[in-house]
Coordinates of C-alpha atoms and ligand atoms in Angstrom, one line a residue:
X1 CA 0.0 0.0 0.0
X2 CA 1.6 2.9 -1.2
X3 CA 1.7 5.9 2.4
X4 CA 0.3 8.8 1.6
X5 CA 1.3 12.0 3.1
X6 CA -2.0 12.8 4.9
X7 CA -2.4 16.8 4.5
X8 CA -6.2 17.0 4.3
X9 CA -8.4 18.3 7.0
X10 CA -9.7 15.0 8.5
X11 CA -8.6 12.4 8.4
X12 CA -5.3 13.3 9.9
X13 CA -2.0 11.8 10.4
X14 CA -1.7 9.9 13.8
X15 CA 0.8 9.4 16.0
X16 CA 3.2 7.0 16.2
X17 CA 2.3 5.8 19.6
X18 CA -1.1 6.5 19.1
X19 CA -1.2 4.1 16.1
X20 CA 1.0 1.2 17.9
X21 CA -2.0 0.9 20.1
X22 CA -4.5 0.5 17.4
X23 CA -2.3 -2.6 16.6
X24 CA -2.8 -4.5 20.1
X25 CA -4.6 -7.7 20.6
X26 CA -8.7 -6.9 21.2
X27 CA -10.4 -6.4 24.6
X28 CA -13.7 -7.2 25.4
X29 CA -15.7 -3.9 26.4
X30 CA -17.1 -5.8 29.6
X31 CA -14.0 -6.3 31.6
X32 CA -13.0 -4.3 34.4
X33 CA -9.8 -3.2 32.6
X34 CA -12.1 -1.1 29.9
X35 CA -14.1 0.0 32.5
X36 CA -11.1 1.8 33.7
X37 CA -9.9 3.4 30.1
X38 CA -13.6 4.2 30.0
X39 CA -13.7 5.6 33.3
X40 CA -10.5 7.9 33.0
X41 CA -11.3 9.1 29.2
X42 CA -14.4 10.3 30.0
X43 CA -13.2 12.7 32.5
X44 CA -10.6 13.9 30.6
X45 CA -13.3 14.4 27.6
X46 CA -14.9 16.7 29.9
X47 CA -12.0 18.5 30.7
X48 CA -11.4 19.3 26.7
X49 CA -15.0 20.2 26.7
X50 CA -14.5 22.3 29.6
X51 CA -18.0 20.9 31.3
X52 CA -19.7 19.6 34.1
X53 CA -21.8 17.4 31.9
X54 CA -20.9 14.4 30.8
X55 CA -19.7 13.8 27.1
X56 CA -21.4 11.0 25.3
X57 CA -19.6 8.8 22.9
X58 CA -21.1 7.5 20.1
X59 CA -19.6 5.0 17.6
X60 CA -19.9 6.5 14.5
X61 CA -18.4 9.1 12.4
X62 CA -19.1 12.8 13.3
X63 CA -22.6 13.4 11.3
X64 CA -23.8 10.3 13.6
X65 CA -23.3 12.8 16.4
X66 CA -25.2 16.0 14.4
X67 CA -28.1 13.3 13.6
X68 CA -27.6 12.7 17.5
X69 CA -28.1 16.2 18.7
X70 CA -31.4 16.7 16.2
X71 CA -33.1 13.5 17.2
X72 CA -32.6 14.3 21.2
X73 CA -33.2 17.6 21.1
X74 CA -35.5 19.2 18.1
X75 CA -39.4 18.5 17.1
X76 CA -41.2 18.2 14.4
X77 CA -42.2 22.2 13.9
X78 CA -39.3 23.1 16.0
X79 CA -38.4 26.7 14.7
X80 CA -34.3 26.4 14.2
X81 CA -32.3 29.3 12.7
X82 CA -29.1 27.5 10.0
X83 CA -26.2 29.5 9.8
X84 CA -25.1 28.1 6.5
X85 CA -21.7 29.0 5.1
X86 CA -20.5 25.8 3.5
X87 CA -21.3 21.9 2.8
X88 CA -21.4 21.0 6.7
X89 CA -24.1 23.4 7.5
X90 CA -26.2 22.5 4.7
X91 CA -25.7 18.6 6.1
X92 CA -27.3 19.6 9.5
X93 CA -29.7 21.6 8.0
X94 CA -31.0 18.6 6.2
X95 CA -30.7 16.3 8.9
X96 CA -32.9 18.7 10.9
X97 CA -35.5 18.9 7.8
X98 CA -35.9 15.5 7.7
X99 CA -36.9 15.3 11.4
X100 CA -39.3 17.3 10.5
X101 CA -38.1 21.1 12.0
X102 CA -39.2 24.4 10.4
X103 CA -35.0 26.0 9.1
X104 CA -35.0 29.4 9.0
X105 CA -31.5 29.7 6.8
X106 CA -28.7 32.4 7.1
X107 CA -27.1 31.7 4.1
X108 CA -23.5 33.1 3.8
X109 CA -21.4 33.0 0.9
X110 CA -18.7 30.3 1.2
X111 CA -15.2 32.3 3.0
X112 CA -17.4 35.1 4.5
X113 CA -16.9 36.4 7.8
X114 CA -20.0 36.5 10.1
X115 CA -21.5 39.5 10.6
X116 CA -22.3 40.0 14.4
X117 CA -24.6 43.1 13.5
X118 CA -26.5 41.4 10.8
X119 CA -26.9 37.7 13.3
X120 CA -28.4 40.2 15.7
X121 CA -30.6 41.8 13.4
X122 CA -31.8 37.9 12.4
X123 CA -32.4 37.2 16.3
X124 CA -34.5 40.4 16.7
X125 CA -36.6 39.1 14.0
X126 CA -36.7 35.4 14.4
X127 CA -35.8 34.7 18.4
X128 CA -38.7 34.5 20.5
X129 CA -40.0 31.3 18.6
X130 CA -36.6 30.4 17.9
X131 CA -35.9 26.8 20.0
X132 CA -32.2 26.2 18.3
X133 CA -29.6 27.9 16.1
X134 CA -27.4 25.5 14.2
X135 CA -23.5 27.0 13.5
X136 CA -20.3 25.3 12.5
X137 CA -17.1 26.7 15.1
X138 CA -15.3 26.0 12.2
X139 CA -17.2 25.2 8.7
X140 CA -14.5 22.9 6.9
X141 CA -15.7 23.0 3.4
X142 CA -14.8 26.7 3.2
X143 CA -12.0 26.5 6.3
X144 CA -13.7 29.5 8.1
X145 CA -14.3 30.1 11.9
X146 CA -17.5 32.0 13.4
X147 CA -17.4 33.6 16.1
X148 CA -19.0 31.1 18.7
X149 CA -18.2 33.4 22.2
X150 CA -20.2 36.7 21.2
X151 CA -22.7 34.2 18.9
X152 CA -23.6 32.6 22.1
X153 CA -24.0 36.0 24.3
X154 CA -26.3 37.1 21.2
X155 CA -28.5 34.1 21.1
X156 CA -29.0 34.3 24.9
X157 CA -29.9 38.5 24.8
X158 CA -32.5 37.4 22.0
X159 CA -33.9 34.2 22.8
X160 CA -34.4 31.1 24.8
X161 CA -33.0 28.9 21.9
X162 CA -30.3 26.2 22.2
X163 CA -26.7 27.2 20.5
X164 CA -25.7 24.1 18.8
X165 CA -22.4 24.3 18.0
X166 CA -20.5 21.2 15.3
X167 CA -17.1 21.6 16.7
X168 CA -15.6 18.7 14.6
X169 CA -13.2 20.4 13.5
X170 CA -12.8 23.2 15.9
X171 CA -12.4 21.3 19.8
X172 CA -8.9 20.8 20.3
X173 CA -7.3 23.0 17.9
X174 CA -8.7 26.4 19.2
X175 CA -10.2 27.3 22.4
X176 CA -14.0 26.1 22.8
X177 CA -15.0 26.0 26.6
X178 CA -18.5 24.6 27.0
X179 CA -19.7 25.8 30.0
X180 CA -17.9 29.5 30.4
X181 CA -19.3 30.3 26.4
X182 CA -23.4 29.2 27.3
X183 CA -22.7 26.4 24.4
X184 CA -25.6 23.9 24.7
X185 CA -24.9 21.3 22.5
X186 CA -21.0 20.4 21.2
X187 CA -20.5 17.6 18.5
X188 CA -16.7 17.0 17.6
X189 CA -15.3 13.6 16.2
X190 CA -12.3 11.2 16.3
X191 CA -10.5 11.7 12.9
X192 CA -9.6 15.3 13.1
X193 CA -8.4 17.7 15.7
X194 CA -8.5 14.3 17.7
X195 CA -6.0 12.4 15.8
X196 CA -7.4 9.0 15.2
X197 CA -8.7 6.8 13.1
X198 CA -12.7 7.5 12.0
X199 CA -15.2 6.0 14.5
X200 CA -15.9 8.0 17.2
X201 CA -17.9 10.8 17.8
X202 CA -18.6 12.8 20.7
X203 CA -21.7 14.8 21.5
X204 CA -22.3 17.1 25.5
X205 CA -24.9 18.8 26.4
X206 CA -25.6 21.6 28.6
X207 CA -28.0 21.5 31.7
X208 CA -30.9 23.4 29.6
X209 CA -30.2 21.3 27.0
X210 CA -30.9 18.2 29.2
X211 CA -33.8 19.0 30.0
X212 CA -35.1 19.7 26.4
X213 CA -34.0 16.3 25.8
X214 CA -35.9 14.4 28.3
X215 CA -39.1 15.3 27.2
X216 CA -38.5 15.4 23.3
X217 CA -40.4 12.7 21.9
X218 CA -38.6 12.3 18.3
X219 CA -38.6 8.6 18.1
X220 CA -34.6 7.5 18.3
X221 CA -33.0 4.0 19.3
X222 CA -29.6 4.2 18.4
X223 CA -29.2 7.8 19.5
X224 CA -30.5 7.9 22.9
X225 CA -28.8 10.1 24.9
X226 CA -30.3 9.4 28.4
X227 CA -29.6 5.6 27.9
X228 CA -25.9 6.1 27.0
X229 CA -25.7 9.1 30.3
X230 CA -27.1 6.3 32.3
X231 CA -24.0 3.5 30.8
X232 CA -21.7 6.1 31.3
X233 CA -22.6 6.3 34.7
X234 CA -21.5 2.7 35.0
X235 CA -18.3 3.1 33.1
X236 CA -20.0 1.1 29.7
X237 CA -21.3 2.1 27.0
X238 CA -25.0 1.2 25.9
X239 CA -23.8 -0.5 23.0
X240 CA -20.6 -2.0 22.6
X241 CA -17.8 0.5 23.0
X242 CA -15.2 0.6 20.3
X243 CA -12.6 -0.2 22.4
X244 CA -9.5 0.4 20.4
X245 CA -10.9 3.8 19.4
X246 CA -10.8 4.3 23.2
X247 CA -7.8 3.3 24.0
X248 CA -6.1 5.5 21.1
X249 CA -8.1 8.4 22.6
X250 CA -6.7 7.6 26.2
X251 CA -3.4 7.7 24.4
X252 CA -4.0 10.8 22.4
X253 CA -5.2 12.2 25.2
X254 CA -2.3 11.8 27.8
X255 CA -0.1 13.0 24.7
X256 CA -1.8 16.5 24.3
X257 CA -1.8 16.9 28.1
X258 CA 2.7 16.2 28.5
X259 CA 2.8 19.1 26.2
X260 CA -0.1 21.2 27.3
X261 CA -3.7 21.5 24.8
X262 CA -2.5 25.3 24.4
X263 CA 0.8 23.8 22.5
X264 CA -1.2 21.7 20.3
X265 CA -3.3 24.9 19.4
X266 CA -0.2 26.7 19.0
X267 CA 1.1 24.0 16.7
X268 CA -2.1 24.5 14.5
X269 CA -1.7 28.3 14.5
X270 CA 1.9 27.7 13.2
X271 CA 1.4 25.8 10.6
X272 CA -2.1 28.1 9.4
X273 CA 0.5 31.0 9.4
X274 CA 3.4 29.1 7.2
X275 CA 0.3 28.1 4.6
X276 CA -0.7 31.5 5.1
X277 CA 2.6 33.0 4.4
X278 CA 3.2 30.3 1.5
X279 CA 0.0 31.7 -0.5
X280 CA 0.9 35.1 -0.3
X281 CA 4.8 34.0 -1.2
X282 CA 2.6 32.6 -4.4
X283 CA 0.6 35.5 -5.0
X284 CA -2.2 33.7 -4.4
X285 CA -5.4 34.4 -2.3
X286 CA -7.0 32.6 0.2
X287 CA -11.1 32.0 0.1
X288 CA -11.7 32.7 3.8
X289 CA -12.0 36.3 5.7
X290 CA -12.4 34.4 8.4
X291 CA -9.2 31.9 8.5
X292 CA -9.3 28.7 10.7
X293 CA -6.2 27.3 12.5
X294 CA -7.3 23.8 11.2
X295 CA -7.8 24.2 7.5
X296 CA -6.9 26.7 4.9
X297 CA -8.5 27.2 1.7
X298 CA -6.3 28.5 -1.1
X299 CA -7.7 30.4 -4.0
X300 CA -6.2 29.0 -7.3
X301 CA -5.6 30.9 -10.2
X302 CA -8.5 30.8 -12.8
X303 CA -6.7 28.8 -15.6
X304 CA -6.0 26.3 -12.9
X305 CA -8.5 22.9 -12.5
X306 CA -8.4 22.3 -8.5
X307 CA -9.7 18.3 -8.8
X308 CA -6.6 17.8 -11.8
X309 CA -4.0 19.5 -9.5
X310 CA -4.8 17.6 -6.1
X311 CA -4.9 14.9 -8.5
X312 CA -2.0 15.3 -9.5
X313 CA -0.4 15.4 -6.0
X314 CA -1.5 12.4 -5.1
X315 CA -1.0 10.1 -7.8
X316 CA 2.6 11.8 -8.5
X317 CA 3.8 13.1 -5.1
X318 CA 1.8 10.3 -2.7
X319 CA 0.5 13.7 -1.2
X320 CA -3.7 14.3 -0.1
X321 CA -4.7 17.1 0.5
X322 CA -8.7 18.3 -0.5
X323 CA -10.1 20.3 -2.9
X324 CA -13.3 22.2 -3.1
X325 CA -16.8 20.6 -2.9
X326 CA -20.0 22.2 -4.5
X327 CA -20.1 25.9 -5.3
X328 CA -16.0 25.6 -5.2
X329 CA -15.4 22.5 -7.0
X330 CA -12.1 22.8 -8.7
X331 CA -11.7 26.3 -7.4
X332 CA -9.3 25.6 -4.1
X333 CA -7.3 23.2 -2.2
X334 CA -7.8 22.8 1.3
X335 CA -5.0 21.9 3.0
X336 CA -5.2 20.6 7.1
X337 CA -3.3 21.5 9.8
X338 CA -4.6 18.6 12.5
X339 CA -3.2 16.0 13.5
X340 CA 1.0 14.6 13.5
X341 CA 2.1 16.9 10.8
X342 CA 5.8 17.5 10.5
X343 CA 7.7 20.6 9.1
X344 CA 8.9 18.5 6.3
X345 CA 5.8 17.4 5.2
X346 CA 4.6 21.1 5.0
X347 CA 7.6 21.8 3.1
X348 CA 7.0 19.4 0.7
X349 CA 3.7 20.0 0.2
X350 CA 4.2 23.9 -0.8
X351 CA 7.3 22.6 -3.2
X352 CA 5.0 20.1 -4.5
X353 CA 2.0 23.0 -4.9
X354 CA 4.3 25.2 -6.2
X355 CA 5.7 22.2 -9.3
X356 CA 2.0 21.3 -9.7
X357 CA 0.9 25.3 -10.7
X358 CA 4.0 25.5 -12.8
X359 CA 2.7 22.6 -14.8
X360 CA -0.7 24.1 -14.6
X361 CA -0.5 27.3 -15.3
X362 CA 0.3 30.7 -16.8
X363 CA 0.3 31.8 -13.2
X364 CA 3.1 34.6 -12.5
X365 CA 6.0 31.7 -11.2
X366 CA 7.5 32.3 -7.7
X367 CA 10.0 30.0 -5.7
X368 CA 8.4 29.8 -2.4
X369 CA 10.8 30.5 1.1
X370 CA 8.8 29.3 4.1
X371 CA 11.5 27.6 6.3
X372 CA 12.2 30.0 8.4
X373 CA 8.2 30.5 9.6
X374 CA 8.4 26.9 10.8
X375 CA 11.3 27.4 12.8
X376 CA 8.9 28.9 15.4
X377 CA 6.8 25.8 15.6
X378 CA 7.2 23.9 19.0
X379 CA 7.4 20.2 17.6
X380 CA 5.5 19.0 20.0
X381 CA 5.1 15.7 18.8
X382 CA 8.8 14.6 18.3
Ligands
PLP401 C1 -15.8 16.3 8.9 C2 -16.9 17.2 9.4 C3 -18.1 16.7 9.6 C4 -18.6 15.3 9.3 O1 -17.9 14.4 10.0 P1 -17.9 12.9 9.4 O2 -17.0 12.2 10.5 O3 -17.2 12.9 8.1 O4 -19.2 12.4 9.4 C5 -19.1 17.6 10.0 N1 -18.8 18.9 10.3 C6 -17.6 19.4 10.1 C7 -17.3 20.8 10.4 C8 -16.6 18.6 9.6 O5 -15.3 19.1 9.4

């Protein structure tokens, strides 16, 4: 199998002794020896969350934990505000829709900065009958961040509505406290700012949000949040637990925490700011006025085909990275910054960017410098 350089903004690159663990000899999930992983990863999910409540695990990817949050908390008719600035959005959007809620959609063109002024204005109008708004912390398709803090301060001026916040591919990589920002509901999953392998998904709710769910009556049987808060309890999982997922995440976990969860941010940050610097190095652009820390979208030039070019990078440099879906479909490439990345791969990847548009394109032809940005970066995972 040929090893791809994993650049793409989930699935990510996992550690070494992260991935060594994947390799051990199964566990059953009712032994007291789970029990404990179970019993010491939950707490320390809390702790990323920054709640009191308890974080549910689901086994699933991260949509299985969006469905999750709809079916336990939103009713046929529920009145739900979208904010809908990419592909993500418009996936919870539907999943709401097809459990039967009433969307009132914000739609924002893909890379645009939130307007706080113009959300309030939309809260005025709508808020009173308002019983969730729906927001990406970080909306992956178009690698832009919202601003979830003064969001959340809005939302409770205006309203008595949940803040449901998809944090996939926002908690871990930039500050995202639960209980001190008024979030109600956080989703985030396994394969990105978490560093392992797809399967996991992680849902917490707040207090309020609790008590929504135990009177919704949205029928629900894999989903049911009260009967996996009751397993957790009891250190299991309703359903079996996927243990090796667990275990990673223990791992994972006790990783991030040597070095400190502000590091791993930090990390992020660096490498957003060496992409950053590379695209303007380029004379390039990037599609976001709102940059994330976890992905960057970069603008290609006009004559260039974005699906031919990642392409490209793949089948001739072993290299993924994403390109654009929908509305920017071989318009950018989306380049992660989660996960076990290392300065050389970031090097290569800009010399390998840089070959691929010289093949591609009449674009002005610039040698990229962006060593000495990375110098800064605390390697945190060497
Ligand atoms: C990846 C992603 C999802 C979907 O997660 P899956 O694990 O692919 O189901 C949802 N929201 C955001 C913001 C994401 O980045």
């Amino acid at each position: 199998m040929t090893n791809y350089k994993l650049l793409a903004p989930g699935p990510v690159p996992i550690p070494l002794e992260v991935r060594k663990i994947l390799e051990e000899a199964p566990l059953h999930h009712r032994t007291p020896e789970f029990e404990k992983t179970l019993s010491r990863v939950k707490n320390k999910m809390a702790k990323v969350f920054a709640t009191k409540q308890p974080v549910i695990f689901h086994t699933s990817c991260g949509s299985g934990a969006m469905e999750s949050a709809i079916v336990n908390l939103i009713e046929p008719g529920d009145h739900v505000l979208c904010i809908i600035g990419g592909k993500f959005a418009e996936r919870w959007k539907e999943i709401a829709q097809i459990y039967g809620a009433h969307t009132i959609e914000w739609n924002l063109a893909w890379g645009e900065a939130l307007d706080l002024k113009k959300f309030e204005e939309l809260l005025r109008q709508h808020g009173p009958q308002l019983k969730a708004v729906l927001s990406q912390a970080c909306e992956t398709s178009s690698a832009t961040v919202f601003p979830i803090e003064p969001m959340s301060a809005l939302i409770k001026k205006h309203s008595n509505a949940l803040f449901m916040v998809d944090a996939i591919t926002a908690l871990g990589c930039m500050p995202m406290p639960m209980d001190q920002w008024g979030l109600d509901v956080v989703v985030a999953g396994s394969q990105k700012a978490l560093m392992l392998p797809t399967g996991l998904s992680f849902i917490a709710l707040s207090e309020k949000a609790w008590d929504v769910q135990k009177k919704n009556k949205t029928p629900k049987f894999y989903f049911d949040l009260d009967r996996e808060r009751k397993a957790l309890e009891k250190n299991q999982t309703y359903f079996s637990s996927a243990v090796h997922h667990w275990r990673a995440l223990d791992a994972v976990l006790n990783l991030v925490e040597r070095k400190g969860w502000s590091a791993l941010q930090k990390r992020c940050e660096v490498l957003m700011k060496a992409t950053h610097e590379f695209v303007k190095q380029m004379g390039l652009e990037l599609l976001s006025k709102a940059p994330s820390s976890s992905v960057t979208a970069i603008l290609l030039p006009k004559d260039v085909k974005g699906e031919k070019l990642r392409d490209w990078l793949e089948s001739e440099k072993n290299i993924t990275i994403m390109g654009g879906q929908d509305q920017c479909k071989d318009k950018i490439l989306r380049v992660g910054h989660m996960g076990d990345i290392h300065d050389e791969d970031m090097i290569q990847l800009f010399a390998a960017i840089a070959e691929g548009l010289k093949r591609e394109s009449q674009w002005r032809k610039t040698e990229p410098s962006i060593k000495k940005i990375l110098k800064e970066a605390p390697r945190i995972f060497e």
